[in-house]
Amino acid sequence: MQLELANKKLFLDTLVYMILPKLSLIASFLILPWISPFLTLDDYGIYGLLISYISIFQVLIGLGQVIILQNSFFTLGNKYKLVWRRSYGLMVIVSLICCILFAFVLWFSMSERLGGNFSLIIPLVCIYFVLSPFESILINFYSLKELSFPYALGMGIVGVITTVITILTIRFLKMGYMGWVISLTSTAVLTQIYFFKNLYLNEKIYPQLWFKKRFLYRSLKIGLPLSPHQLSLYILGVSDRLLLEYYKIPISQLGYYSQGYSIG
C-alpha cells in the first residue's frame, strides 16, 4: 500500500514538473489572437533579441549553484539552509554585476532601436535579474521537499495574473513589446511576493550577502565548471538571433524568425 502511494505521488510530482514549465508557453500561444493585431514585426524582433541577451546573463547569474543547493540538502541535514542562504546571496551579488554589464551591452547593441524605452527596460530587467536567484531557490526547495502541489498552485496563480498583465499592456495600453518586458518582470515580482512568507519567514531562507572567502572559493570551484555547459545550451538556443542581428538583418525579418521559432 505504501509503495502504491509512493508511486502515485512520484507520478503526480513528475506530471507537475513536466507540465508546469510549459504552461507559460501555452498561455502565450492562446492569447495570440488577442494581442497579435496590436504587435508589429519590429516588436517581435526587438523582444526576441532582448530575450537572447537576458537568457545569457541569467545563466551567468546561476554560477552553477544548483549543484551546491542539492548536495547540501542531502548531506548537511537541517544545516543546509545556511549554505542555501550563502549561495542565494552570492547569486544576488552576481546579478547586480550582471545588471551593469547588461546595461553596457544593450547600450552598444540596441540603444538606437530601443529609443526612449531603453531607460525603462534597464531597471525592469535589472529587477528581474536581482529576483531571478529566488526562482532557483524556490524550485529546488519545493522539488526536494516533494511539495509539488503548493508550488504548482502558486505558479499557476502568478501565471494567470501575468497573462492578464500581458493582455492589458499590449492590447489595451498598446505598449507593444514593452508589454512582454513588463510581464517578465511582473512574474519575478509576483513570485517573490507569493512565496515570500514561506521561504523568508517560515524557512529562514534569504540571501546572506556576507560570507567567508573559503565558502566563495569552494562554491565557485564546484559550480563554475557547470556554467560553460549550461551557457552552451542557452547559446545554441539564442545565438541564431544574435548572429542575424550581427549581420544586420532587418528587424522585421528577425520578427518573422522569432515568432516562427517561438511557435515551433
mmCIF file of C-alpha atoms in Angstrom:
data_model
loop_
_atom_site.group_PDB
_atom_site.id
_atom_site.type_symbol
_atom_site.label_atom_id
_atom_site.label_comp_id
_atom_site.label_asym_id
_atom_site.label_seq_id
_atom_site.Cartn_x
_atom_site.Cartn_y
_atom_site.Cartn_z
ATOM 1 C CA MET A 1 0.000 0.000 0.000
ATOM 2 C CA GLN A 2 2.796 2.419 0.910
ATOM 3 C CA LEU A 3 4.633 1.558 -2.290
ATOM 4 C CA GLU A 4 1.492 2.267 -4.301
ATOM 5 C CA LEU A 5 1.052 5.659 -2.621
ATOM 6 C CA ALA A 6 4.719 6.472 -3.187
ATOM 7 C CA ASN A 7 4.427 5.580 -6.871
ATOM 8 C CA LYS A 8 1.278 7.682 -7.196
ATOM 9 C CA LYS A 9 2.976 10.685 -5.565
ATOM 10 C CA LEU A 10 6.022 10.238 -7.802
ATOM 11 C CA PHE A 11 3.785 10.168 -10.874
ATOM 12 C CA LEU A 12 1.867 13.293 -9.813
ATOM 13 C CA ASP A 13 5.042 15.189 -8.927
ATOM 14 C CA THR A 14 6.630 14.258 -12.248
ATOM 15 C CA LEU A 15 3.489 15.353 -14.073
ATOM 16 C CA VAL A 16 3.505 18.719 -12.304
ATOM 17 C CA TYR A 17 7.154 19.461 -13.080
ATOM 18 C CA MET A 18 6.724 18.341 -16.691
ATOM 19 C CA ILE A 19 3.628 20.412 -17.420
ATOM 20 C CA LEU A 20 4.226 23.497 -15.256
ATOM 21 C CA PRO A 21 7.190 24.900 -17.247
ATOM 22 C CA LYS A 22 5.110 24.642 -20.427
ATOM 23 C CA LEU A 23 2.053 26.458 -19.106
ATOM 24 C CA SER A 24 3.503 29.907 -19.781
ATOM 25 C CA LEU A 25 4.256 28.882 -23.367
ATOM 26 C CA ILE A 26 0.747 27.504 -23.793
ATOM 27 C CA ALA A 27 -0.772 30.671 -22.321
ATOM 28 C CA SER A 28 1.375 32.842 -24.609
ATOM 29 C CA PHE A 29 0.152 30.852 -27.598
ATOM 30 C CA LEU A 30 -3.513 31.010 -26.563
ATOM 31 C CA ILE A 31 -3.554 34.797 -26.141
ATOM 32 C CA LEU A 32 -2.003 35.442 -29.553
ATOM 33 C CA PRO A 33 -5.396 36.167 -31.192
ATOM 34 C CA TRP A 34 -5.969 38.935 -28.636
ATOM 35 C CA ILE A 35 -2.555 40.600 -28.827
ATOM 36 C CA SER A 36 -1.211 39.905 -32.344
ATOM 37 C CA PRO A 37 -3.251 42.680 -34.052
ATOM 38 C CA PHE A 38 -1.552 45.167 -31.714
ATOM 39 C CA LEU A 39 2.001 43.976 -32.373
ATOM 40 C CA THR A 40 4.311 44.614 -35.310
ATOM 41 C CA LEU A 41 7.127 42.533 -36.727
ATOM 42 C CA ASP A 42 9.529 45.009 -35.143
ATOM 43 C CA ASP A 43 8.018 44.222 -31.733
ATOM 44 C CA TYR A 44 8.646 40.505 -32.231
ATOM 45 C CA GLY A 45 12.166 41.143 -33.464
ATOM 46 C CA ILE A 46 13.207 43.503 -30.671
ATOM 47 C CA TYR A 47 11.788 41.291 -27.944
ATOM 48 C CA GLY A 48 13.464 38.242 -29.473
ATOM 49 C CA LEU A 49 16.826 39.993 -29.250
ATOM 50 C CA LEU A 50 16.155 41.164 -25.700
ATOM 51 C CA ILE A 51 15.332 37.627 -24.572
ATOM 52 C CA SER A 52 18.537 36.382 -26.203
ATOM 53 C CA TYR A 53 20.671 38.761 -24.144
ATOM 54 C CA ILE A 54 18.641 38.199 -20.973
ATOM 55 C CA SER A 55 18.955 34.410 -21.258
ATOM 56 C CA ILE A 56 22.751 34.534 -21.455
ATOM 57 C CA PHE A 57 23.073 36.765 -18.385
ATOM 58 C CA GLN A 58 20.565 34.645 -16.492
ATOM 59 C CA VAL A 59 22.843 31.617 -16.852
ATOM 60 C CA LEU A 60 25.806 33.641 -15.604
ATOM 61 C CA ILE A 61 23.834 34.645 -12.517
ATOM 62 C CA GLY A 62 23.256 30.991 -11.617
ATOM 63 C CA LEU A 63 27.009 30.211 -11.368
ATOM 64 C CA GLY A 64 26.159 26.512 -11.287
ATOM 65 C CA GLN A 65 24.902 26.929 -7.708
ATOM 66 C CA VAL A 66 22.128 24.395 -8.238
ATOM 67 C CA ILE A 67 24.589 21.579 -7.544
ATOM 68 C CA ILE A 68 25.608 23.291 -4.284
ATOM 69 C CA LEU A 69 21.959 23.558 -3.254
ATOM 70 C CA GLN A 70 21.198 19.923 -3.991
ATOM 71 C CA ASN A 71 24.369 18.490 -2.462
ATOM 72 C CA SER A 72 23.976 20.441 0.772
ATOM 73 C CA PHE A 73 20.324 19.409 1.093
ATOM 74 C CA PHE A 74 21.205 15.722 1.113
ATOM 75 C CA THR A 75 24.466 15.864 3.072
ATOM 76 C CA LEU A 76 24.050 18.540 5.756
ATOM 77 C CA GLY A 77 20.653 17.734 7.215
ATOM 78 C CA ASN A 78 18.969 20.758 8.790
ATOM 79 C CA LYS A 79 22.128 22.831 8.327
ATOM 80 C CA TYR A 80 21.590 23.019 4.564
ATOM 81 C CA LYS A 81 19.763 26.344 4.949
ATOM 82 C CA LEU A 82 22.983 28.070 5.980
ATOM 83 C CA VAL A 83 24.606 27.038 2.689
ATOM 84 C CA TRP A 84 21.481 27.978 0.758
ATOM 85 C CA ARG A 85 21.473 31.475 2.259
ATOM 86 C CA ARG A 86 25.091 31.981 1.258
ATOM 87 C CA SER A 87 24.567 30.624 -2.266
ATOM 88 C CA TYR A 88 21.478 32.797 -2.585
ATOM 89 C CA GLY A 89 23.471 35.845 -1.514
ATOM 90 C CA LEU A 90 26.270 35.015 -3.951
ATOM 91 C CA MET A 91 23.806 34.818 -6.838
ATOM 92 C CA VAL A 92 22.248 38.147 -5.831
ATOM 93 C CA ILE A 93 25.676 39.830 -5.805
ATOM 94 C CA VAL A 94 26.451 38.406 -9.247
ATOM 95 C CA SER A 95 23.047 39.576 -10.501
ATOM 96 C CA LEU A 96 23.938 43.162 -9.549
ATOM 97 C CA ILE A 97 27.165 42.883 -11.551
ATOM 98 C CA CYS A 98 25.208 41.430 -14.482
ATOM 99 C CA CYS A 99 22.854 44.415 -14.350
ATOM 100 C CA ILE A 100 25.775 46.745 -15.067
ATOM 101 C CA LEU A 101 27.147 44.509 -17.839
ATOM 102 C CA PHE A 102 23.692 44.129 -19.394
ATOM 103 C CA ALA A 103 23.208 47.901 -19.476
ATOM 104 C CA PHE A 104 26.534 48.353 -21.311
ATOM 105 C CA VAL A 105 25.795 45.532 -23.791
ATOM 106 C CA LEU A 106 22.325 46.839 -24.521
ATOM 107 C CA TRP A 107 23.588 50.388 -24.908
ATOM 108 C CA PHE A 108 26.148 49.453 -27.539
ATOM 109 C CA SER A 109 23.975 46.911 -29.374
ATOM 110 C CA MET A 110 20.352 48.113 -29.239
ATOM 111 C CA SER A 111 20.116 51.656 -27.840
ATOM 112 C CA GLU A 112 19.102 53.166 -31.191
ATOM 113 C CA ARG A 113 16.357 50.589 -31.761
ATOM 114 C CA LEU A 114 15.018 50.865 -28.236
ATOM 115 C CA GLY A 115 14.953 54.655 -28.244
ATOM 116 C CA GLY A 116 13.214 56.120 -25.216
ATOM 117 C CA ASN A 117 12.285 52.672 -23.939
ATOM 118 C CA PHE A 118 15.935 51.997 -23.085
ATOM 119 C CA SER A 119 15.673 53.950 -19.806
ATOM 120 C CA LEU A 120 12.636 51.850 -18.818
ATOM 121 C CA ILE A 121 13.940 48.463 -19.957
ATOM 122 C CA ILE A 122 17.170 48.646 -17.943
ATOM 123 C CA PRO A 123 15.517 48.990 -14.490
ATOM 124 C CA LEU A 124 12.828 46.422 -15.376
ATOM 125 C CA VAL A 125 15.366 43.825 -16.479
ATOM 126 C CA CYS A 126 17.639 44.607 -13.521
ATOM 127 C CA ILE A 127 14.746 43.933 -11.143
ATOM 128 C CA TYR A 128 14.205 40.640 -12.962
ATOM 129 C CA PHE A 129 17.905 39.748 -12.658
ATOM 130 C CA VAL A 130 18.070 40.515 -8.928
ATOM 131 C CA LEU A 131 14.942 38.457 -8.237
ATOM 132 C CA SER A 132 15.830 35.555 -10.553
ATOM 133 C CA PRO A 133 18.007 33.695 -7.953
ATOM 134 C CA PHE A 134 14.820 33.345 -5.888
ATOM 135 C CA GLU A 135 13.384 31.130 -8.629
ATOM 136 C CA SER A 136 16.339 28.761 -8.374
ATOM 137 C CA ILE A 137 15.948 28.553 -4.598
ATOM 138 C CA LEU A 138 12.201 28.107 -4.974
ATOM 139 C CA ILE A 139 12.162 25.242 -7.472
ATOM 140 C CA ASN A 140 14.896 23.354 -5.607
ATOM 141 C CA PHE A 141 13.219 23.756 -2.228
ATOM 142 C CA TYR A 142 9.770 22.611 -3.335
ATOM 143 C CA SER A 143 11.036 19.775 -5.516
ATOM 144 C CA LEU A 144 13.481 18.402 -2.916
ATOM 145 C CA LYS A 145 10.837 18.703 -0.201
ATOM 146 C CA GLU A 146 8.339 16.970 -2.527
ATOM 147 C CA LEU A 147 5.825 19.828 -2.229
ATOM 148 C CA SER A 148 4.696 19.896 -5.825
ATOM 149 C CA PHE A 149 1.084 20.995 -5.260
ATOM 150 C CA PRO A 150 1.798 24.219 -3.281
ATOM 151 C CA TYR A 151 4.411 25.140 -5.878
ATOM 152 C CA ALA A 152 2.066 24.406 -8.789
ATOM 153 C CA LEU A 153 -0.755 26.366 -7.156
ATOM 154 C CA GLY A 154 1.424 29.413 -6.554
ATOM 155 C CA MET A 155 2.948 29.441 -10.020
ATOM 156 C CA GLY A 156 -0.487 28.889 -11.551
ATOM 157 C CA ILE A 157 -1.854 31.980 -9.801
ATOM 158 C CA VAL A 158 1.191 34.019 -10.833
ATOM 159 C CA GLY A 159 0.842 32.770 -14.420
ATOM 160 C CA VAL A 160 -2.804 33.838 -14.661
ATOM 161 C CA ILE A 161 -2.032 37.321 -13.321
ATOM 162 C CA THR A 162 0.922 37.859 -15.667
ATOM 163 C CA THR A 163 -1.148 36.661 -18.637
ATOM 164 C CA VAL A 164 -3.745 39.299 -17.779
ATOM 165 C CA ILE A 165 -0.970 41.908 -17.483
ATOM 166 C CA THR A 166 0.307 40.934 -20.945
ATOM 167 C CA ILE A 167 -3.129 41.386 -22.496
ATOM 168 C CA LEU A 168 -3.703 44.701 -20.712
ATOM 169 C CA THR A 169 -0.342 46.228 -21.631
ATOM 170 C CA ILE A 170 -0.331 45.093 -25.258
ATOM 171 C CA ARG A 171 -3.984 45.118 -26.307
ATOM 172 C CA PHE A 172 -5.411 47.982 -24.262
ATOM 173 C CA LEU A 173 -2.403 50.150 -23.415
ATOM 174 C CA LYS A 174 -0.807 49.437 -26.815
ATOM 175 C CA MET A 175 2.723 49.254 -25.403
ATOM 176 C CA GLY A 176 4.000 46.755 -27.978
ATOM 177 C CA TYR A 177 6.968 44.626 -26.943
ATOM 178 C CA MET A 178 7.215 46.591 -23.691
ATOM 179 C CA GLY A 179 4.156 44.649 -22.526
ATOM 180 C CA TRP A 180 6.222 41.453 -22.636
ATOM 181 C CA VAL A 181 9.093 43.103 -20.751
ATOM 182 C CA ILE A 182 6.713 44.317 -18.040
ATOM 183 C CA SER A 183 5.139 40.856 -17.799
ATOM 184 C CA LEU A 184 8.577 39.249 -17.479
ATOM 185 C CA THR A 185 9.445 41.437 -14.502
ATOM 186 C CA SER A 186 5.940 41.073 -13.072
ATOM 187 C CA THR A 187 6.372 37.301 -12.986
ATOM 188 C CA ALA A 188 9.531 37.610 -10.866
ATOM 189 C CA VAL A 189 7.968 40.204 -8.540
ATOM 190 C CA LEU A 190 4.706 38.289 -8.034
ATOM 191 C CA THR A 191 6.556 35.016 -7.438
ATOM 192 C CA GLN A 192 8.667 36.717 -4.773
ATOM 193 C CA ILE A 193 5.573 38.166 -3.095
ATOM 194 C CA TYR A 194 3.577 34.922 -3.154
ATOM 195 C CA PHE A 195 6.314 32.686 -1.697
ATOM 196 C CA PHE A 196 7.990 35.325 0.487
ATOM 197 C CA LYS A 197 6.309 34.336 3.745
ATOM 198 C CA ASN A 198 7.072 30.641 3.443
ATOM 199 C CA LEU A 199 10.710 30.863 2.319
ATOM 200 C CA TYR A 200 11.889 34.029 4.066
ATOM 201 C CA LEU A 201 9.901 33.975 7.305
ATOM 202 C CA ASN A 202 8.984 30.328 7.882
ATOM 203 C CA GLU A 203 12.017 28.555 6.401
ATOM 204 C CA LYS A 204 14.525 31.369 7.064
ATOM 205 C CA ILE A 205 15.952 31.079 3.536
ATOM 206 C CA TYR A 206 17.045 34.549 2.466
ATOM 207 C CA PRO A 207 20.124 35.990 0.723
ATOM 208 C CA GLN A 208 23.120 36.274 3.032
ATOM 209 C CA LEU A 209 25.408 38.826 1.424
ATOM 210 C CA TRP A 210 28.323 38.248 3.793
ATOM 211 C CA PHE A 211 30.308 35.006 3.768
ATOM 212 C CA LYS A 212 33.899 33.848 4.126
ATOM 213 C CA LYS A 213 36.329 33.615 1.235
ATOM 214 C CA ARG A 214 36.563 29.887 1.884
ATOM 215 C CA PHE A 215 32.895 29.426 1.015
ATOM 216 C CA LEU A 216 33.276 31.579 -2.086
ATOM 217 C CA TYR A 217 36.249 29.536 -3.278
ATOM 218 C CA ARG A 218 34.625 26.141 -2.636
ATOM 219 C CA SER A 219 31.310 27.256 -4.131
ATOM 220 C CA LEU A 220 32.871 28.550 -7.341
ATOM 221 C CA LYS A 221 35.200 25.549 -7.552
ATOM 222 C CA ILE A 222 32.190 23.219 -7.714
ATOM 223 C CA GLY A 223 29.670 25.425 -9.513
ATOM 224 C CA LEU A 224 31.711 27.272 -12.143
ATOM 225 C CA PRO A 225 32.691 24.157 -14.165
ATOM 226 C CA LEU A 226 28.967 23.632 -14.801
ATOM 227 C CA SER A 227 28.410 27.146 -16.148
ATOM 228 C CA PRO A 228 30.033 26.643 -19.594
ATOM 229 C CA HIS A 229 27.843 23.592 -20.200
ATOM 230 C CA GLN A 230 24.676 25.437 -19.173
ATOM 231 C CA LEU A 231 25.719 28.521 -21.120
ATOM 232 C CA SER A 232 26.385 26.466 -24.255
ATOM 233 C CA LEU A 233 22.823 25.117 -24.173
ATOM 234 C CA TYR A 234 21.413 28.635 -23.999
ATOM 235 C CA ILE A 235 23.766 29.901 -26.697
ATOM 236 C CA LEU A 236 22.567 27.155 -29.031
ATOM 237 C CA GLY A 237 19.041 28.396 -28.463
ATOM 238 C CA VAL A 238 19.644 32.150 -28.828
ATOM 239 C CA SER A 239 22.807 32.549 -30.900
ATOM 240 C CA ASP A 240 20.841 32.378 -34.149
ATOM 241 C CA ARG A 241 19.053 35.653 -33.413
ATOM 242 C CA LEU A 242 22.241 37.323 -32.231
ATOM 243 C CA LEU A 243 24.008 36.276 -35.423
ATOM 244 C CA LEU A 244 21.156 37.632 -37.523
ATOM 245 C CA GLU A 245 21.492 40.899 -35.630
ATOM 246 C CA TYR A 246 25.274 40.894 -36.163
ATOM 247 C CA TYR A 247 24.829 40.550 -39.929
ATOM 248 C CA LYS A 248 22.398 43.496 -39.982
ATOM 249 C CA ILE A 249 19.294 41.520 -40.910
ATOM 250 C CA PRO A 250 16.282 43.904 -40.841
ATOM 251 C CA ILE A 251 14.456 43.831 -37.531
ATOM 252 C CA SER A 252 11.186 42.949 -39.285
ATOM 253 C CA GLN A 253 12.786 39.792 -40.690
ATOM 254 C CA LEU A 254 14.041 38.998 -37.206
ATOM 255 C CA GLY A 255 10.449 39.383 -36.087
ATOM 256 C CA TYR A 256 9.299 36.774 -38.603
ATOM 257 C CA TYR A 257 12.034 34.409 -37.430
ATOM 258 C CA SER A 258 11.484 34.974 -33.686
ATOM 259 C CA GLN A 259 7.747 34.390 -33.872
ATOM 260 C CA GLY A 260 8.152 31.279 -36.011
ATOM 261 C CA TYR A 261 10.836 29.959 -33.653
ATOM 262 C CA SER A 262 8.657 30.562 -30.594
ATOM 263 C CA ILE A 263 5.635 28.784 -32.060
ATOM 264 C CA GLY A 264 7.823 25.932 -33.272
#
